[in-house]
XYZ file of C-alpha atoms in Angstrom:
502
model
C -15.643 -19.304 -3.035
C -14.072 -15.892 -2.177
C -11.130 -14.544 -1.442
C -9.410 -13.603 0.892
C -10.700 -17.099 2.617
C -13.128 -16.714 5.377
C -11.864 -18.047 8.808
C -15.885 -19.764 8.910
C -18.155 -20.282 6.063
C -20.944 -22.697 6.120
C -22.966 -22.944 3.019
C -26.609 -23.864 3.726
C -30.078 -23.967 1.611
C -31.796 -21.749 -0.465
C -30.883 -18.265 -2.215
C -32.374 -14.480 -1.431
C -32.174 -12.356 -4.132
C -32.011 -8.698 -4.500
C -34.568 -6.847 -6.630
C -36.294 -3.762 -6.992
C -38.315 -3.839 -3.689
C -35.534 -5.112 -1.566
C -34.477 -2.188 1.316
C -32.012 -1.891 3.892
C -32.523 -1.534 7.295
C -29.127 0.341 9.229
C -29.151 2.274 12.494
C -27.388 5.244 12.225
C -23.321 4.090 12.785
C -23.945 1.730 10.436
C -25.295 3.861 7.472
C -22.314 4.711 5.680
C -21.794 1.300 5.212
C -25.512 1.164 3.999
C -24.455 3.836 1.390
C -21.343 2.338 0.360
C -23.818 -0.590 -0.354
C -25.563 1.546 -2.331
C -23.124 3.483 -4.105
C -20.944 -0.345 -5.016
C -24.203 -2.185 -6.714
C -25.844 1.151 -7.981
C -23.742 1.100 -11.222
C -24.732 -2.761 -12.511
C -27.760 -3.651 -10.566
C -29.703 -0.521 -10.684
C -31.202 -1.487 -7.442
C -32.178 1.614 -4.799
C -31.735 -0.557 -1.972
C -33.795 2.094 0.013
C -33.873 2.914 3.747
C -36.431 1.119 5.572
C -37.223 0.057 9.033
C -38.613 -3.281 7.502
C -35.776 -3.831 5.161
C -34.753 -7.375 4.372
C -30.752 -6.792 4.527
C -29.747 -5.799 7.680
C -26.778 -3.702 8.698
C -26.047 -3.458 12.321
C -23.349 -3.057 14.959
C -22.797 -5.393 17.422
C -19.986 -4.919 20.020
C -19.543 -8.158 21.251
C -18.774 -9.691 17.237
C -15.109 -10.440 16.508
C -13.165 -7.569 17.293
C -12.198 -4.361 15.443
C -12.825 -5.793 11.899
C -14.448 -8.900 12.012
C -17.959 -9.462 10.188
C -20.688 -12.017 10.890
C -22.926 -12.698 7.930
C -26.288 -14.525 7.822
C -28.083 -15.193 4.513
C -31.406 -16.916 4.248
C -34.035 -17.293 1.877
C -35.917 -14.241 3.782
C -33.140 -11.721 3.712
C -29.364 -10.485 5.074
C -28.384 -10.076 8.183
C -24.820 -8.436 8.582
C -23.328 -7.539 12.341
C -20.032 -6.382 13.100
C -18.272 -4.840 16.139
C -17.487 -1.644 14.285
C -18.136 -0.323 10.919
C -15.092 -1.203 9.802
C -16.435 -5.210 9.741
C -19.362 -3.892 8.036
C -17.082 -2.582 5.183
C -15.774 -6.081 4.745
C -19.262 -8.133 5.085
C -20.125 -5.273 1.980
C -17.325 -6.726 0.442
C -17.827 -10.392 1.038
C -21.906 -10.019 -0.329
C -20.667 -8.084 -3.660
C -18.298 -11.706 -4.492
C -21.352 -13.469 -3.128
C -23.245 -11.882 -5.894
C -23.225 -12.949 -9.806
C -19.432 -11.650 -11.262
C -21.589 -8.907 -13.214
C -21.896 -7.463 -10.150
C -18.843 -5.919 -10.069
C -18.946 -4.086 -13.373
C -19.448 -0.290 -13.723
C -22.130 -0.362 -16.590
C -25.516 -1.940 -16.309
C -26.461 -5.855 -16.732
C -29.610 -6.023 -17.497
C -31.207 -9.708 -17.438
C -28.971 -10.594 -14.118
C -30.874 -12.064 -11.434
C -29.124 -11.121 -8.139
C -28.728 -13.804 -6.462
C -26.949 -14.660 -2.983
C -26.524 -18.238 -1.781
C -27.553 -19.108 2.036
C -24.581 -18.798 4.012
C -22.706 -18.771 7.645
C -19.915 -16.463 7.673
C -18.048 -15.711 10.942
C -14.990 -13.750 9.874
C -11.770 -11.313 10.836
C -8.623 -10.526 10.242
C -5.499 -12.024 11.821
C -3.588 -8.570 10.766
C -4.650 -5.306 11.342
C -2.247 -3.848 8.937
C -2.925 -5.503 5.340
C -1.687 -3.145 2.523
C -0.386 -2.450 -1.049
C 2.509 0.091 -1.613
C 2.542 1.928 -5.217
C 5.669 3.995 -5.761
C 4.266 7.000 -7.913
C 8.045 8.607 -8.127
C 9.616 6.070 -10.941
C 6.472 6.090 -13.353
C 3.894 8.425 -11.934
C 0.540 6.851 -11.718
C -2.419 8.989 -12.529
C -5.201 9.564 -9.960
C -7.794 7.463 -11.600
C -5.866 4.445 -11.613
C -5.288 4.710 -7.496
C -8.793 5.307 -7.276
C -9.613 2.191 -8.824
C -6.962 0.598 -6.946
C -8.526 1.671 -3.682
C -11.573 0.063 -4.606
C -9.639 -3.335 -5.762
C -7.816 -3.643 -2.926
C -10.881 -3.030 -0.770
C -12.647 -5.703 -2.530
C -9.945 -8.207 -1.207
C -10.203 -6.909 2.288
C -6.784 -4.761 2.332
C -6.804 -1.599 4.644
C -3.764 0.223 3.840
C -2.399 2.547 0.456
C 1.321 3.239 0.707
C 1.951 5.745 -1.289
C 5.223 6.303 -2.390
C 5.543 9.573 -3.400
C 9.167 10.949 -3.482
C 12.323 9.587 -4.978
C 15.446 10.304 -6.927
C 13.452 10.116 -10.017
C 10.438 12.214 -9.062
C 8.830 14.629 -6.079
C 5.040 13.947 -6.622
C 3.342 15.732 -3.300
C 2.396 19.494 -3.998
C 4.105 21.686 -0.573
C 3.316 25.271 -0.514
C 5.996 26.047 0.937
C 8.714 24.754 -1.399
C 6.710 24.719 -5.544
C 9.921 23.690 -6.931
C 9.617 20.651 -5.465
C 6.777 19.961 -7.972
C 7.727 22.410 -10.903
C 11.369 21.436 -11.513
C 11.086 17.644 -8.911
C 8.827 16.700 -10.476
C 10.297 15.822 -13.985
C 12.695 14.184 -15.456
C 14.358 14.334 -19.310
C 14.401 10.638 -19.798
C 14.237 7.556 -18.123
C 16.506 4.345 -18.137
C 15.612 1.946 -20.831
C 16.130 -1.855 -19.152
C 17.306 -2.350 -15.819
C 19.853 -1.003 -13.327
C 22.947 0.201 -15.183
C 21.436 -0.105 -18.936
C 23.482 2.425 -20.955
C 19.606 2.912 -22.940
C 17.590 5.678 -22.393
C 14.505 6.700 -23.923
C 14.927 10.463 -24.252
C 11.103 11.648 -23.453
C 10.653 13.515 -20.304
C 8.729 12.158 -17.956
C 6.643 13.503 -14.935
C 3.810 14.296 -13.140
C 2.369 15.516 -9.065
C -1.120 15.272 -7.735
C -2.772 18.631 -6.134
C -3.649 18.712 -2.916
C -7.609 18.088 -3.839
C -6.645 14.945 -5.813
C -4.933 14.018 -3.095
C -8.184 15.175 -0.066
C -10.547 13.338 -2.523
C -7.896 9.610 -2.728
C -8.426 9.767 1.216
C -11.655 10.542 1.620
C -12.636 8.033 -1.221
C -10.450 5.246 0.755
C -11.649 6.288 3.823
C -15.892 5.524 3.115
C -13.908 1.862 1.666
C -12.259 1.174 4.941
C -8.755 2.350 3.484
C -6.315 4.529 4.805
C -3.620 6.438 3.025
C -0.110 6.054 4.247
C 1.935 8.938 2.542
C 6.062 7.962 1.983
C 8.248 11.034 1.870
C 11.827 9.271 1.197
C 14.979 11.055 3.609
C 17.619 11.301 3.963
C 18.110 9.229 0.785
C 16.441 9.189 -2.586
C 16.367 12.730 -2.573
C 17.901 13.870 -6.208
C 14.631 15.396 -7.258
C 14.525 17.285 -4.007
C 18.159 18.469 -4.620
C 17.770 19.330 -8.334
C 15.145 21.315 -7.064
C 16.576 23.111 -3.636
C 20.284 22.893 -4.069
C 20.830 24.410 -1.273
C 19.372 20.920 0.904
C 22.304 19.261 -0.245
C 26.510 18.884 0.748
C 27.679 20.888 -1.830
C 26.915 24.278 -1.873
C 25.962 25.853 -5.591
C 26.012 22.477 -7.291
C 23.099 21.905 -9.121
C 21.649 18.883 -9.916
C 19.171 17.304 -12.342
C 16.183 14.983 -11.941
C 18.261 11.533 -11.582
C 17.387 9.748 -14.992
C 19.027 6.430 -13.747
C 17.431 3.647 -11.495
C 19.272 1.739 -8.803
C 20.905 3.999 -5.520
C 21.733 7.658 -5.937
C 24.121 8.761 -3.852
C 23.435 12.269 -3.428
C 21.862 12.851 -0.169
C 20.257 15.340 2.146
C 22.936 17.849 4.591
C 22.367 17.823 7.918
C 22.261 21.349 8.374
C 19.484 23.159 10.364
C 18.298 24.603 7.282
C 17.257 21.114 5.738
C 16.205 20.195 9.077
C 13.211 23.163 8.799
C 12.631 21.949 4.991
C 11.791 18.516 6.292
C 9.652 19.457 9.597
C 7.928 22.055 6.701
C 7.243 19.287 4.185
C 5.823 16.477 6.882
C 3.575 19.493 8.546
C 2.036 19.807 5.193
C 1.662 15.977 4.741
C 0.062 15.330 7.686
C -2.124 18.301 7.021
C -3.020 15.963 3.631
C -2.817 12.737 5.438
C -4.662 12.142 8.794
C -3.038 8.491 8.267
C -1.726 8.136 12.280
C 1.391 6.755 10.365
C 3.993 8.337 8.042
C 6.453 6.586 6.388
C 9.874 8.433 6.140
C 11.462 5.684 3.459
C 15.180 5.786 5.280
C 16.913 3.070 3.548
C 19.809 3.109 0.979
C 21.164 5.945 1.702
C 25.306 5.983 1.052
C 26.692 8.018 3.756
C 29.617 8.826 1.506
C 29.099 12.489 0.992
C 28.865 12.939 4.935
C 31.814 11.893 4.994
C 33.845 14.625 3.055
C 31.247 17.137 3.829
C 32.207 20.220 6.097
C 29.098 20.797 7.424
C 28.402 16.913 7.950
C 31.449 16.509 9.575
C 30.950 19.584 11.964
C 27.443 17.879 13.075
C 29.486 14.242 13.635
C 32.140 15.953 15.305
C 28.690 18.108 17.591
C 26.912 14.816 18.472
C 30.217 12.948 19.463
C 29.613 10.183 16.913
C 32.258 7.629 16.289
C 31.812 7.951 12.558
C 29.571 10.364 9.958
C 27.309 7.608 8.921
C 26.084 7.200 12.243
C 24.087 10.749 11.588
C 21.836 8.603 9.440
C 19.891 7.209 12.749
C 20.777 10.703 13.814
C 18.786 12.135 11.313
C 15.321 10.313 11.515
C 15.280 10.574 15.108
C 15.304 14.230 14.573
C 12.281 14.175 11.869
C 10.480 11.141 13.744
C 10.701 13.023 16.889
C 8.736 15.901 15.429
C 5.834 13.478 14.003
C 5.408 11.976 17.134
C 5.200 15.363 19.070
C 2.171 15.959 16.240
C 0.604 12.560 17.631
C 1.935 10.225 14.449
C 4.108 7.250 14.156
C 7.200 7.196 11.866
C 7.390 4.342 9.472
C 11.039 3.506 7.835
C 12.715 0.539 5.488
C 14.543 -1.588 7.633
C 17.949 -2.753 7.532
C 21.064 -2.549 9.496
C 21.182 0.920 10.210
C 17.643 0.132 11.655
C 19.367 -0.532 14.979
C 19.829 3.147 15.668
C 16.194 3.843 15.471
C 14.202 4.928 18.494
C 11.617 1.894 19.381
C 8.692 3.598 18.586
C 9.420 3.793 14.949
C 7.325 1.207 13.268
C 9.960 -0.725 10.759
C 9.057 -2.761 7.422
C 11.662 -5.291 6.929
C 12.155 -6.016 3.220
C 15.292 -8.375 3.356
C 14.037 -11.203 5.092
C 12.115 -12.357 7.661
C 15.004 -12.439 10.169
C 15.477 -8.571 9.787
C 11.919 -8.752 11.067
C 12.671 -10.832 13.656
C 15.921 -8.713 14.581
C 13.716 -5.480 15.101
C 10.424 -7.385 17.193
C 13.234 -8.033 19.300
C 14.566 -4.602 19.365
C 11.180 -3.678 20.464
C 9.740 -2.428 16.891
C 6.177 -2.468 15.312
C 7.092 -4.405 12.283
C 5.378 -4.690 8.699
C 6.456 -7.739 6.880
C 7.785 -6.891 3.507
C 10.631 -9.700 2.282
C 11.101 -8.760 -1.118
C 10.898 -12.570 -1.948
C 7.139 -12.974 -1.271
C 5.835 -9.094 -1.223
C 7.759 -7.573 -4.364
C 5.202 -7.731 -7.238
C 8.197 -6.052 -9.768
C 10.306 -9.202 -9.755
C 8.925 -11.261 -12.767
C 6.436 -13.876 -11.651
C 8.100 -16.719 -13.675
C 11.391 -17.620 -15.808
C 9.984 -17.627 -18.964
C 11.380 -16.098 -21.772
C 8.175 -14.273 -22.488
C 7.811 -12.518 -19.029
C 7.946 -8.941 -19.423
C 10.782 -6.967 -18.405
C 11.186 -6.938 -14.263
C 13.782 -6.639 -11.318
C 16.873 -8.560 -11.891
C 17.791 -11.723 -9.493
C 14.888 -13.171 -8.749
C 11.494 -14.463 -9.352
C 8.796 -14.212 -7.148
C 5.750 -16.746 -8.476
C 2.240 -17.098 -7.131
C 2.898 -19.662 -4.215
C 5.780 -17.868 -3.159
C 3.340 -14.597 -2.426
C 0.932 -17.163 -0.600
C 3.719 -19.083 1.292
C 4.949 -15.685 2.313
C 3.660 -15.473 6.447
C 4.076 -12.332 8.263
C 4.406 -13.826 11.808
C 6.402 -17.276 11.251
C 5.487 -20.239 13.623
C 8.723 -20.838 15.581
C 8.792 -17.081 16.846
C 8.620 -16.533 20.133
C 4.592 -15.045 21.333
C 5.913 -11.592 22.276
C 7.693 -11.261 18.805
C 4.572 -12.063 16.822
C 2.522 -9.190 18.914
C 4.979 -6.848 17.224
C 3.599 -7.956 13.924
C 0.903 -5.596 12.377
C 0.977 -7.261 9.249
C 2.002 -7.522 5.738
C 1.683 -5.542 2.283
C 2.894 -5.826 -1.202
C 5.233 -3.570 -3.180
C 4.920 -2.251 -6.643
C 8.193 -0.699 -7.563
C 7.510 1.189 -10.760
C 10.688 1.061 -13.107
C 8.752 -1.354 -15.591
C 5.900 0.042 -15.309
C 4.518 2.426 -17.961
C 1.023 1.421 -18.722
C -2.042 0.137 -16.806
C -1.466 -3.124 -18.825
C 1.987 -3.313 -16.910
C 0.765 -2.549 -13.886
C -2.555 -5.007 -13.495
C 0.135 -8.120 -15.008
C 2.232 -7.548 -12.392
C -0.350 -7.119 -9.398
C -3.115 -9.911 -10.298
C -3.216 -12.574 -9.416
C 0.232 -12.169 -6.619
C -1.551 -9.586 -5.034
C -4.938 -11.770 -4.128
C -1.998 -14.067 -2.734
C -1.442 -11.843 -0.295
C -4.343 -10.396 0.937
C -5.356 -14.124 1.612
C -2.529 -14.981 3.335
C -2.592 -11.689 5.278
C -6.306 -12.399 6.359
C -6.466 -16.131 7.023
C -2.954 -17.592 7.166
C -4.507 -20.997 7.919
C -5.832 -21.355 4.475
C -4.184 -23.981 2.448
C -3.028 -22.804 -0.367
C -4.039 -26.377 -2.306
C -7.624 -27.295 -0.662
C -8.583 -23.016 -0.110
C -6.914 -20.740 -2.207
C -6.716 -22.235 -5.464
C -10.068 -23.336 -5.950
C -10.286 -20.233 -4.899
C -9.048 -18.169 -7.471
C -10.017 -20.134 -10.036
C -13.855 -19.233 -8.600
C -12.544 -15.310 -8.877
C -11.226 -15.441 -12.141
C -14.847 -14.514 -13.522
C -14.832 -11.385 -10.667
C -11.417 -9.965 -12.163
C -12.873 -10.159 -15.810
C -15.674 -8.381 -14.634
C -13.440 -5.497 -13.231
C -11.674 -5.413 -16.230
C -8.430 -7.000 -14.452
C -6.249 -9.507 -17.175
C -4.178 -11.000 -15.459
C -1.513 -13.985 -15.847
C -2.612 -17.393 -16.244
């Protein structure tokens, strides 16, 4: 059994074995998928899988097959035939092939003596939702590039297709911006980190920092694209910007005030000003972001933005009066509309976290409702496309149980494996017009409490697999489909070097 659960799969008699003589036949448009197959299988198998017009492994495109990401896979004793309407479907079919091989095929080292056999099957498979993602917060704790590359490989294996990078926040700025070098020179390093949850009075007194180079980010984008994953960047505004204000104080609401990069968790009340220089800054940062990330979607954050500073700042009060707004808090929707319009003028779609204030956003904004499904329904009815992210089923920084042995996580809730699998991005009681607005769903890993790779893996797995299963095939049953598949999947996770919670 494989994860996510295929829509239709039927086991037939016999097996097919890949060996040194096995060749691949791929038409020109399918050749990138054939290259990926060789790249992924070579470390463990050592098989060359050369190109040949007579190859027993056939990769082909057929526009009649199962939509943008669907595929048909037929394995007989004589060979393998993988067909999809588009290259994305071929990439998903290749990940199914990897899971059907012995688990050692997922290792990054040779596995001598292993017979690389595939069971004979007939599979017809396609996802329900086009957005199946994972958000990684690199601002609270910097995530090294090799970890992000491994993450791309792992989410692609499970047919997730979006890596959402939270690159900036109060606690650190990770994105290089040529026009504003102090963003990473100053804004990427904080003096210390809070120990414990928000409100703690303990710190580690160890500087923490890190930033990516443009070359690293371009490599990540290309690496992900080869595996069918798009990278969506998030640049927070107008709140969650303390690191930017530490680097460029003139962007704030109090000229001359010098701030540090924030060392606490929670929500900081220092936010961007609303003068023209700030909008110029945001547009320039977004221009450089768009140059690095070809994704159609650019995330602007937009949530948890206290407007207290705007209520007394002369510049904000003047802007409120100029625009004829009822109160300074209404500058929030105006601000996001300004920067969103810049993205749309460049052919991109702005994305924001959905809060009550999202009611003031233009309908062209895609929103991520994180409070609950009702927020998602309200956004859909306002005309927004939505990516569902309710925190009680998608926030993987919450503990997985109430056991005293559970590592530190966000306070206030437990998000266990069943809660993740039970989350439905488009609940059955929604009207068809509202359901049609649902692009999909994604998991979130906020990293206040993630300082090691072991913690990173512990929080993601196996809960991320439950979300992947639900996003791909919501008809899959928890007891009869997912849990047996998860048990079968354990050796594959071990081959990847992932230690999971039982």
